[in-house]
Amino acid sequence: MAEERQMRPNENQPTIDAIESELQSIDEETFPNLHQLAVKELYRLRGGIAEWLDVVGNRKCKIRAKLMIPVDDYPGFNFVGKLLGPGGATLKQVQEQTMTKMAILGKGSIRNEDKEKELLDSGDPKYKHLKEKLHLQIDSLAPPSESYYRMSHALAEVKKYMTPDENDGYFQQQGFCQGM
């Protein structure tokens, strides 16, 4: 089955090729919003994110949610540490429990700031997410109703780790708790 999925060509490839071609003629400095919109659409199409759902044929679809991590609202709270848990065990457990895939992405997702800047400056497309705000990306691949059920379950589980609690040890020493 995995081989079958890898062998199947991306049905969006003609659209991807057309957008890539047109994107080269868009001046990013003159039209930054248009450029960003095209880049995001390419990301969605390449990732195989569903635009249409086949509920009659029950064909698998991939859905994606990007959850904002509220670091600006709680500057002293270590959301990444709480989400990952010891050795990444917490995030792995939630992924297994909800049958989804998750990744912490965006600015601040890499522990070493110098390394993050170096990767962003490299121009490699896989590090473009570092220009975005810190977020948790959740992907679900299953028949439509199951895919949305899994996503719903994942959102409910992740919310537990996205809610700051001054007693759980994820606050940095200076700051946040003192104001409460």
Coordinates of N, CA, C and O in Angstrom, one line a residue:
M1 N 0.8 -1.2 0.0 CA 0.0 0.0 0.0 C 0.9 1.3 0.0 O 0.6 2.2 -0.7
A2 N 1.9 1.3 0.8 CA 2.8 2.4 0.9 C 3.5 2.6 -0.5 O 3.7 3.8 -0.9
E3 N 3.9 1.5 -1.1 CA 4.5 1.6 -2.4 C 3.5 2.2 -3.4 O 3.9 3.0 -4.3
E4 N 2.3 1.8 -3.3 CA 1.2 2.2 -4.2 C 1.1 3.7 -4.1 O 0.9 4.4 -5.1
R5 N 1.1 4.3 -2.9 CA 0.9 5.7 -2.7 C 2.1 6.5 -3.2 O 1.9 7.5 -3.8
Q6 N 3.3 5.9 -3.1 CA 4.5 6.6 -3.6 C 4.6 6.6 -5.1 O 5.0 7.5 -5.7
M7 N 4.1 5.5 -5.7 CA 4.1 5.4 -7.1 C 3.1 6.3 -7.8 O 3.3 6.7 -9.0
R8 N 2.0 6.6 -7.1 CA 0.9 7.4 -7.7 C 1.4 8.9 -7.9 O 1.8 9.5 -7.0
P9 N 1.4 9.4 -9.1 CA 1.8 10.8 -9.4 C 0.9 11.7 -8.7 O -0.3 11.5 -8.5
N10 N 1.4 12.9 -8.3 CA 0.6 13.9 -7.7 C -0.4 14.5 -8.7 O 0.0 15.0 -9.8
E11 N -1.7 14.3 -8.5 CA -2.7 14.7 -9.4 C -2.7 16.3 -9.6 O -3.3 16.8 -10.5
N12 N -2.0 17.0 -8.7 CA -2.0 18.4 -8.8 C -0.7 18.9 -9.5 O -0.5 20.1 -9.6
Q13 N 0.1 18.0 -10.1 CA 1.3 18.4 -10.7 C 1.2 19.4 -11.8 O 2.0 20.3 -11.8
P14 N 0.2 19.3 -12.7 CA 0.1 20.4 -13.7 C -0.1 21.8 -13.1 O 0.5 22.8 -13.5
T15 N -0.9 21.9 -12.1 CA -1.2 23.1 -11.4 C 0.1 23.6 -10.7 O 0.5 24.8 -10.7
I16 N 0.8 22.7 -10.0 CA 2.1 23.0 -9.4 C 3.1 23.6 -10.4 O 3.7 24.6 -10.1
D17 N 3.2 22.9 -11.5 CA 4.1 23.4 -12.5 C 3.8 24.8 -13.0 O 4.6 25.6 -13.2
A18 N 2.5 25.0 -13.2 CA 2.0 26.3 -13.7 C 2.3 27.4 -12.7 O 2.8 28.5 -13.0
I19 N 2.0 27.1 -11.4 CA 2.2 28.1 -10.4 C 3.7 28.4 -10.2 O 4.1 29.6 -10.1
E20 N 4.5 27.4 -10.2 CA 6.0 27.6 -10.1 C 6.5 28.4 -11.3 O 7.3 29.3 -11.0
S21 N 6.0 28.2 -12.5 CA 6.4 29.0 -13.6 C 6.0 30.5 -13.5 O 6.8 31.4 -13.7
E22 N 4.8 30.7 -13.0 CA 4.3 32.1 -12.9 C 5.0 32.8 -11.7 O 5.2 34.0 -11.7
L23 N 5.3 32.0 -10.7 CA 5.9 32.6 -9.5 C 7.3 33.2 -9.8 O 7.7 34.2 -9.2
Q24 N 8.0 32.6 -10.8 CA 9.3 33.1 -11.2 C 9.2 34.5 -11.8 O 10.1 35.3 -11.7
S25 N 8.0 34.9 -12.3 CA 7.9 36.2 -12.9 C 7.3 37.2 -12.0 O 7.2 38.4 -12.3
I26 N 7.0 36.8 -10.7 CA 6.4 37.8 -9.7 C 7.6 38.3 -8.9 O 8.4 37.6 -8.3
D27 N 7.7 39.6 -8.9 CA 8.7 40.3 -8.1 C 8.3 40.3 -6.6 O 7.3 40.9 -6.3
E28 N 9.0 39.6 -5.8 CA 8.6 39.4 -4.4 C 8.6 40.8 -3.7 O 7.8 41.0 -2.8
E29 N 9.5 41.7 -4.0 CA 9.5 43.0 -3.3 C 8.3 43.9 -3.8 O 7.8 44.6 -3.0
T30 N 7.9 43.8 -5.0 CA 6.8 44.6 -5.5 C 5.5 44.0 -5.1 O 4.6 44.8 -4.8
F31 N 5.4 42.7 -5.1 CA 4.1 42.1 -4.8 C 4.3 41.0 -3.7 O 4.2 39.8 -3.9
P32 N 4.7 41.4 -2.5 CA 5.0 40.5 -1.4 C 3.8 39.6 -1.0 O 3.9 38.4 -0.8
N33 N 2.6 40.2 -1.0 CA 1.4 39.4 -0.6 C 1.0 38.3 -1.7 O 0.7 37.2 -1.3
L34 N 1.1 38.7 -2.9 CA 0.8 37.8 -4.0 C 1.8 36.7 -4.0 O 1.5 35.5 -4.2
H35 N 3.1 37.0 -3.8 CA 4.2 36.0 -3.8 C 3.9 35.0 -2.6 O 4.0 33.8 -2.8
Q36 N 3.6 35.6 -1.5 CA 3.4 34.7 -0.3 C 2.2 33.8 -0.5 O 2.2 32.6 -0.1
L37 N 1.2 34.3 -1.1 CA 0.0 33.5 -1.4 C 0.3 32.4 -2.3 O -0.1 31.2 -2.1
A38 N 1.1 32.6 -3.4 CA 1.4 31.6 -4.3 C 2.3 30.5 -3.6 O 2.2 29.3 -3.9
V39 N 3.2 31.0 -2.8 CA 4.1 30.0 -2.1 C 3.3 29.1 -1.2 O 3.5 27.9 -1.1
K40 N 2.3 29.7 -0.4 CA 1.5 28.9 0.5 C 0.6 27.9 -0.3 O 0.4 26.8 0.1
E41 N 0.2 28.3 -1.5 CA -0.7 27.4 -2.3 C 0.2 26.2 -2.8 O -0.2 25.1 -2.8
L42 N 1.4 26.5 -3.2 CA 2.4 25.5 -3.6 C 2.6 24.5 -2.5 O 2.6 23.3 -2.7
Y43 N 2.8 25.0 -1.3 CA 3.0 24.2 -0.2 C 1.9 23.2 0.1 O 2.0 22.1 0.3
R44 N 0.6 23.8 -0.1 CA -0.6 23.0 0.1 C -0.7 21.9 -1.0 O -0.9 20.7 -0.7
L45 N -0.5 22.3 -2.2 CA -0.6 21.4 -3.3 C 0.5 20.3 -3.2 O 0.2 19.1 -3.5
R46 N 1.7 20.6 -2.9 CA 2.8 19.6 -2.8 C 2.6 18.7 -1.7 O 2.9 17.5 -1.8
G47 N 1.9 19.1 -0.6 CA 1.7 18.3 0.5 C 0.5 17.4 0.3 O 0.2 16.6 1.2
G48 N -0.2 17.5 -0.8 CA -1.4 16.7 -1.1 C -2.6 17.0 -0.2 O -3.4 16.1 0.1
I49 N -2.7 18.2 0.3 CA -3.8 18.6 1.2 C -5.0 18.7 0.3 O -5.1 19.2 -0.7
A50 N -6.1 18.0 0.8 CA -7.3 17.9 0.1 C -8.0 19.2 -0.1 O -8.2 20.0 0.8
E51 N -8.5 19.4 -1.3 CA -9.3 20.6 -1.7 C -10.8 20.1 -1.8 O -11.7 20.7 -1.4
W52 N -10.9 18.8 -2.3 CA -12.2 18.2 -2.4 C -12.2 16.9 -1.7 O -11.2 16.2 -1.6
L53 N -13.4 16.5 -1.2 CA -13.5 15.3 -0.4 C -14.5 14.3 -1.2 O -15.5 14.7 -1.6
D54 N -14.1 13.1 -1.3 CA -14.9 12.0 -1.9 C -15.5 11.2 -0.8 O -14.9 10.2 -0.3
V55 N -16.7 11.6 -0.3 CA -17.3 10.8 0.8 C -18.1 9.6 0.3 O -18.2 8.6 1.1
V56 N -18.5 9.6 -1.0 CA -19.2 8.4 -1.5 C -18.1 7.3 -1.7 O -18.3 6.1 -1.3
G57 N -17.0 7.6 -2.4 CA -16.0 6.6 -2.6 C -15.1 6.4 -1.4 O -14.3 5.4 -1.4
N58 N -15.3 7.2 -0.4 CA -14.5 7.1 0.9 C -13.0 7.1 0.6 O -12.2 6.5 1.3
R59 N -12.6 7.9 -0.4 CA -11.1 8.0 -0.8 C -10.4 8.7 0.3 O -10.9 9.8 0.8
K60 N -9.2 8.2 0.7 CA -8.4 8.9 1.7 C -8.1 10.4 1.3 O -7.9 10.7 0.1
C61 N -8.1 11.2 2.3 CA -7.8 12.6 2.1 C -6.8 13.1 3.2 O -6.8 12.5 4.3
K62 N -6.0 14.1 2.9 CA -5.1 14.6 3.9 C -5.6 16.0 4.3 O -5.9 16.8 3.4
I63 N -5.8 16.2 5.6 CA -6.2 17.5 6.0 C -5.1 18.0 7.0 O -4.4 17.2 7.6
R64 N -5.0 19.3 7.1 CA -3.9 19.9 7.9 C -4.5 21.1 8.7 O -5.3 21.9 8.2
A65 N -4.0 21.2 9.9 CA -4.3 22.3 10.8 C -3.0 22.9 11.3 O -2.1 22.2 11.6
K66 N -3.0 24.2 11.3 CA -1.8 24.9 11.9 C -2.3 25.6 13.1 O -3.1 26.6 13.0
L67 N -1.8 25.2 14.3 CA -2.2 25.8 15.6 C -1.2 26.8 16.0 O 0.0 26.5 16.2
M68 N -1.7 28.0 16.3 CA -0.8 29.1 16.8 C -0.4 28.7 18.2 O -1.2 28.3 19.0
I69 N 0.9 28.8 18.5 CA 1.4 28.6 19.8 C 1.5 30.0 20.4 O 2.3 30.8 19.9
P70 N 0.8 30.3 21.5 CA 0.7 31.6 22.0 C 1.9 32.1 22.8 O 1.7 32.6 24.0
V71 N 3.0 32.1 22.2 CA 4.2 32.6 22.9 C 4.2 34.1 23.3 O 4.8 34.5 24.3
D72 N 3.5 34.9 22.5 CA 3.5 36.3 22.8 C 2.6 36.6 24.0 O 2.8 37.5 24.7
D73 N 1.6 35.8 24.1 CA 0.6 36.0 25.3 C 1.2 35.4 26.6 O 0.9 35.9 27.7
Y74 N 2.1 34.5 26.5 CA 2.7 33.9 27.7 C 4.2 33.7 27.5 O 4.8 32.6 27.2
P75 N 5.0 34.9 27.5 CA 6.4 34.9 27.1 C 7.3 34.0 28.0 O 8.3 33.6 27.6
G76 N 6.9 33.7 29.2 CA 7.8 32.9 30.1 C 7.5 31.5 30.1 O 8.1 30.7 30.8
F77 N 6.5 31.0 29.2 CA 6.1 29.6 29.2 C 6.8 28.9 28.1 O 6.8 29.3 27.0
N78 N 7.3 27.7 28.4 CA 8.0 26.8 27.5 C 7.0 25.9 26.8 O 6.9 24.7 27.2
F79 N 6.3 26.4 25.8 CA 5.3 25.5 25.1 C 6.0 24.4 24.4 O 5.4 23.3 24.4
V80 N 7.1 24.7 23.7 CA 7.8 23.6 23.0 C 8.2 22.5 23.9 O 7.9 21.3 23.6
G81 N 8.7 22.8 25.0 CA 9.1 21.8 26.0 C 7.9 21.0 26.5 O 8.0 19.7 26.6
K82 N 6.8 21.6 26.8 CA 5.6 21.0 27.3 C 5.0 20.1 26.2 O 4.6 18.9 26.5
L83 N 5.0 20.6 24.9 CA 4.5 19.8 23.8 C 5.3 18.5 23.6 O 4.8 17.4 23.4
L84 N 6.6 18.7 23.5 CA 7.5 17.6 23.2 C 7.6 16.6 24.4 O 7.6 15.4 24.1
G85 N 7.7 17.1 25.6 CA 7.9 16.2 26.7 C 9.3 15.6 26.7 O 10.1 15.9 25.8
P86 N 9.6 14.8 27.7 CA 11.0 14.2 27.8 C 11.3 13.4 26.6 O 10.6 12.4 26.2
G87 N 12.3 13.8 25.9 CA 12.8 13.1 24.7 C 11.8 13.0 23.5 O 11.8 12.1 22.7
G88 N 10.8 13.9 23.5 CA 9.8 13.9 22.5 C 8.6 12.9 22.8 O 7.8 12.7 21.9
A89 N 8.7 12.3 23.9 CA 7.7 11.3 24.3 C 6.2 11.7 24.3 O 5.3 11.0 23.8
T90 N 6.0 12.9 24.8 CA 4.6 13.4 24.9 C 4.0 13.6 23.5 O 2.9 13.1 23.2
L91 N 4.8 14.3 22.6 CA 4.2 14.5 21.2 C 4.0 13.2 20.5 O 3.0 13.0 19.8
K92 N 5.0 12.2 20.7 CA 4.9 10.9 20.0 C 3.6 10.2 20.5 O 2.9 9.6 19.8
Q93 N 3.4 10.3 21.8 CA 2.2 9.6 22.4 C 0.9 10.2 21.9 O 0.0 9.4 21.5
V94 N 0.8 11.5 21.8 CA -0.4 12.2 21.3 C -0.6 11.8 19.8 O -1.7 11.5 19.4
Q95 N 0.5 11.7 19.0 CA 0.4 11.3 17.6 C -0.1 9.9 17.5 O -1.0 9.6 16.7
E96 N 0.4 9.0 18.3 CA -0.1 7.6 18.3 C -1.5 7.5 18.7 O -2.3 6.7 18.1
Q97 N -1.9 8.2 19.7 CA -3.2 8.1 20.3 C -4.2 8.7 19.3 O -5.3 8.1 19.2
T98 N -3.9 9.7 18.5 CA -4.8 10.4 17.6 C -4.7 9.9 16.2 O -5.5 10.3 15.3
M99 N -3.6 9.1 15.9 CA -3.3 8.7 14.6 C -3.1 9.8 13.6 O -3.7 9.8 12.5
T100 N -2.4 10.8 14.0 CA -2.1 12.0 13.2 C -0.6 12.2 13.2 O 0.1 11.5 14.0
K101 N -0.1 13.1 12.4 CA 1.3 13.5 12.4 C 1.4 14.9 12.8 O 0.6 15.7 12.4
M102 N 2.4 15.2 13.7 CA 2.5 16.6 14.2 C 4.0 17.0 14.1 O 4.9 16.2 14.2
A103 N 4.1 18.3 13.9 CA 5.5 18.9 13.8 C 5.4 20.3 14.4 O 4.4 21.1 14.1
I104 N 6.3 20.7 15.2 CA 6.5 22.1 15.7 C 7.3 22.8 14.7 O 8.5 22.4 14.5
L105 N 6.7 23.9 14.2 CA 7.4 24.6 13.1 C 7.3 26.1 13.4 O 6.6 26.6 14.3
G106 N 8.1 26.9 12.6 CA 8.1 28.3 12.7 C 9.3 28.8 13.5 O 10.1 28.1 14.0
K107 N 9.3 30.2 13.6 CA 10.4 30.8 14.4 C 10.4 30.4 15.8 O 9.4 30.5 16.5
G108 N 11.5 29.9 16.3 CA 11.6 29.4 17.6 C 11.5 27.9 17.7 O 11.6 27.3 18.8
S109 N 11.3 27.2 16.6 CA 11.1 25.7 16.6 C 12.4 25.0 16.7 O 12.5 23.8 17.1
I110 N 13.5 25.7 16.4 CA 14.9 25.2 16.6 C 15.5 25.8 17.8 O 15.5 27.1 17.9
R111 N 16.1 25.0 18.6 CA 16.6 25.5 19.9 C 17.7 26.6 19.7 O 17.7 27.6 20.4
N112 N 18.6 26.3 18.8 CA 19.7 27.2 18.6 C 19.4 28.3 17.6 O 19.1 28.1 16.4
E113 N 19.3 29.6 18.1 CA 18.9 30.7 17.2 C 19.8 30.9 16.1 O 19.4 31.3 15.0
D114 N 21.1 30.8 16.3 CA 22.1 31.0 15.2 C 21.9 29.9 14.1 O 22.0 30.2 12.9
K115 N 21.7 28.7 14.5 CA 21.4 27.6 13.5 C 20.1 27.9 12.8 O 20.1 27.7 11.5
E116 N 19.1 28.4 13.5 CA 17.8 28.7 12.8 C 18.0 29.8 11.8 O 17.5 29.7 10.6
K117 N 18.8 30.8 12.1 CA 19.1 31.9 11.1 C 19.8 31.4 9.9 O 19.6 31.7 8.8
E118 N 20.8 30.5 10.2 CA 21.6 29.9 9.1 C 20.8 29.1 8.2 O 20.9 29.2 7.0
L119 N 19.9 28.3 8.7 CA 19.0 27.5 7.9 C 18.0 28.3 7.1 O 17.8 28.1 5.9
L120 N 17.5 29.4 7.7 CA 16.6 30.3 7.0 C 17.3 31.0 5.9 O 16.8 31.1 4.8
D121 N 18.5 31.5 6.1 CA 19.3 32.2 5.1 C 19.8 31.3 4.0 O 20.2 31.7 2.9
S122 N 19.8 29.9 4.2 CA 20.2 29.0 3.2 C 19.4 29.0 1.9 O 19.8 28.6 0.9
G123 N 18.1 29.5 2.1 CA 17.2 29.5 0.9 C 16.6 28.2 0.6 O 15.8 28.1 -0.3
D124 N 16.9 27.1 1.4 CA 16.3 25.8 1.2 C 14.8 25.9 1.5 O 14.4 26.3 2.6
P125 N 13.9 25.5 0.6 CA 12.5 25.6 0.8 C 11.9 24.9 2.0 O 10.9 25.3 2.6
K126 N 12.6 23.8 2.4 CA 12.1 23.1 3.6 C 12.3 23.9 4.9 O 11.7 23.5 5.9
Y127 N 13.0 25.0 4.9 CA 13.1 25.8 6.1 C 12.3 27.1 6.0 O 12.5 28.0 6.8
K128 N 11.5 27.3 5.0 CA 10.7 28.5 4.8 C 9.7 28.7 6.0 O 9.3 29.8 6.3
H129 N 9.4 27.6 6.6 CA 8.5 27.7 7.8 C 9.0 28.5 8.9 O 8.3 29.1 9.7
L130 N 10.4 28.7 8.9 CA 11.0 29.5 9.9 C 10.7 31.0 9.8 O 10.9 31.8 10.8
K131 N 10.1 31.4 8.7 CA 9.6 32.8 8.5 C 8.2 33.0 9.2 O 7.8 34.1 9.4
E132 N 7.6 31.9 9.5 CA 6.2 32.0 10.1 C 6.3 32.0 11.6 O 7.3 31.7 12.2
K133 N 5.2 32.4 12.2 CA 5.1 32.4 13.7 C 5.2 30.9 14.2 O 4.9 30.0 13.4
L134 N 5.6 30.7 15.4 CA 5.7 29.4 16.0 C 4.4 28.7 16.0 O 3.4 29.3 16.4
H135 N 4.3 27.5 15.5 CA 3.0 26.8 15.4 C 3.2 25.3 15.4 O 4.3 24.8 15.2
L136 N 2.1 24.6 15.7 CA 2.1 23.2 15.7 C 1.3 22.8 14.4 O 0.1 23.2 14.3
Q137 N 1.9 22.0 13.6 CA 1.2 21.5 12.4 C 0.7 20.1 12.6 O 1.5 19.3 13.0
I138 N -0.6 19.9 12.3 CA -1.2 18.6 12.5 C -1.7 18.1 11.2 O -2.5 18.8 10.5
D139 N -1.3 16.9 10.7 CA -1.8 16.3 9.5 C -2.6 15.0 9.8 O -2.1 14.3 10.7
S140 N -3.6 14.8 9.1 CA -4.4 13.6 9.2 C -4.7 13.0 7.9 O -5.2 13.7 7.0
L141 N -4.4 11.7 7.7 CA -4.7 11.1 6.4 C -5.5 9.8 6.6 O -5.1 8.9 7.3
A142 N -6.8 9.9 6.1 CA -7.7 8.8 6.3 C -8.9 9.1 5.4 O -9.0 10.2 4.8
P143 N -9.9 8.2 5.3 CA -11.2 8.6 4.6 C -11.7 9.9 5.3 O -11.5 10.1 6.5
P144 N -12.5 10.7 4.6 CA -12.9 12.0 5.1 C -13.5 12.0 6.5 O -12.9 12.8 7.3
S145 N -14.5 11.3 6.8 CA -15.1 11.4 8.2 C -14.0 10.9 9.2 O -14.0 11.6 10.3
E146 N -13.3 9.9 9.0 CA -12.2 9.5 9.9 C -11.1 10.5 10.0 O -10.6 10.8 11.1
S147 N -10.7 11.1 8.9 CA -9.7 12.2 9.0 C -10.1 13.3 9.8 O -9.3 13.8 10.7
Y148 N -11.3 13.8 9.7 CA -11.8 14.9 10.5 C -12.0 14.5 12.0 O -11.8 15.3 12.9
Y149 N -12.4 13.3 12.2 CA -12.5 12.8 13.6 C -11.1 12.8 14.3 O -11.0 13.2 15.4
R150 N -10.2 12.3 13.6 CA -8.8 12.2 14.1 C -8.3 13.6 14.4 O -7.6 13.9 15.4
M151 N -8.6 14.6 13.5 CA -8.1 15.9 13.7 C -8.8 16.5 14.9 O -8.2 17.2 15.7
S152 N -10.1 16.3 15.1 CA -10.8 16.8 16.2 C -10.2 16.2 17.5 O -10.0 16.9 18.5
H153 N -9.9 14.9 17.5 CA -9.3 14.3 18.7 C -8.0 14.9 19.0 O -7.6 15.2 20.1
A154 N -7.2 15.1 17.9 CA -5.8 15.7 18.1 C -5.9 17.1 18.7 O -5.2 17.5 19.6
L155 N -6.9 17.9 18.2 CA -7.0 19.3 18.7 C -7.4 19.3 20.2 O -6.8 20.0 21.0
A156 N -8.3 18.4 20.6 CA -8.7 18.3 22.0 C -7.5 17.8 22.9 O -7.3 18.4 24.0
E157 N -6.7 16.9 22.4 CA -5.5 16.4 23.2 C -4.4 17.5 23.3 O -3.9 17.7 24.3
V158 N -4.2 18.1 22.2 CA -3.1 19.1 22.1 C -3.4 20.3 23.0 O -2.6 20.9 23.6
K159 N -4.7 20.7 23.1 CA -5.1 21.8 23.9 C -4.7 21.7 25.3 O -4.3 22.7 26.0
K160 N -4.6 20.5 25.8 CA -4.2 20.2 27.2 C -2.7 20.7 27.4 O -2.4 21.2 28.5
Y161 N -1.9 20.6 26.4 CA -0.5 21.0 26.5 C -0.3 22.4 26.0 O 0.8 22.9 26.2
M162 N -1.3 23.0 25.5 CA -1.2 24.4 25.1 C -1.7 25.4 26.1 O -1.8 26.6 25.9
T163 N -2.2 24.9 27.2 CA -2.8 25.7 28.2 C -1.7 25.8 29.4 O -1.4 24.9 30.0
P164 N -1.2 27.1 29.6 CA -0.2 27.3 30.6 C -0.8 27.0 32.0 O -1.9 27.3 32.3
D165 N 0.0 26.4 32.8 CA -0.3 26.2 34.2 C 1.0 26.5 35.0 O 2.0 25.8 34.8
E166 N 0.9 27.4 36.0 CA 2.1 27.8 36.7 C 2.6 26.7 37.6 O 3.8 26.8 38.0
N167 N 1.9 25.6 37.8 CA 2.4 24.5 38.6 C 3.0 23.4 37.9 O 3.4 22.4 38.5
D168 N 3.1 23.4 36.6 CA 3.6 22.3 35.9 C 5.1 22.3 35.5 O 5.6 21.4 34.9
G169 N 5.8 23.4 35.9 CA 7.3 23.4 35.8 C 7.8 23.8 34.4 O 9.0 23.7 34.1
Y170 N 6.9 24.4 33.5 CA 7.4 24.8 32.2 C 7.5 26.3 32.1 O 7.7 26.8 31.0
F171 N 7.4 27.0 33.2 CA 7.7 28.5 33.2 C 9.2 28.7 33.4 O 9.8 28.0 34.2
Q172 N 9.7 29.7 32.7 CA 11.1 30.0 32.9 C 11.2 30.7 34.3 O 10.2 31.3 34.8
Q173 N 12.3 30.8 34.9 CA 12.5 31.3 36.2 C 12.1 32.8 36.4 O 11.4 33.1 37.3
Q174 N 12.4 33.6 35.4 CA 12.1 35.0 35.5 C 10.7 35.2 34.9 O 10.4 34.5 33.9
G175 N 10.0 36.2 35.4 CA 8.9 36.7 34.7 C 7.5 36.2 35.0 O 6.9 36.7 36.0
F176 N 6.9 35.3 34.2 CA 5.5 35.2 34.1 C 4.7 34.9 35.4 O 3.8 35.6 35.6
C177 N 5.2 34.0 36.2 CA 4.4 33.7 37.4 C 4.4 34.9 38.4 O 3.5 35.0 39.2
Q178 N 5.4 35.7 38.4 CA 5.5 36.8 39.4 C 4.3 37.8 39.2 O 3.9 38.4 40.1
G179 N 3.8 37.9 38.0 CA 2.7 38.9 37.7 C 1.3 38.3 38.1 O 0.4 39.1 38.0
M180 N 1.2 37.1 38.4 CA -0.1 36.5 38.7 C -0.6 36.7 40.1 O 0.1 36.7 41.0

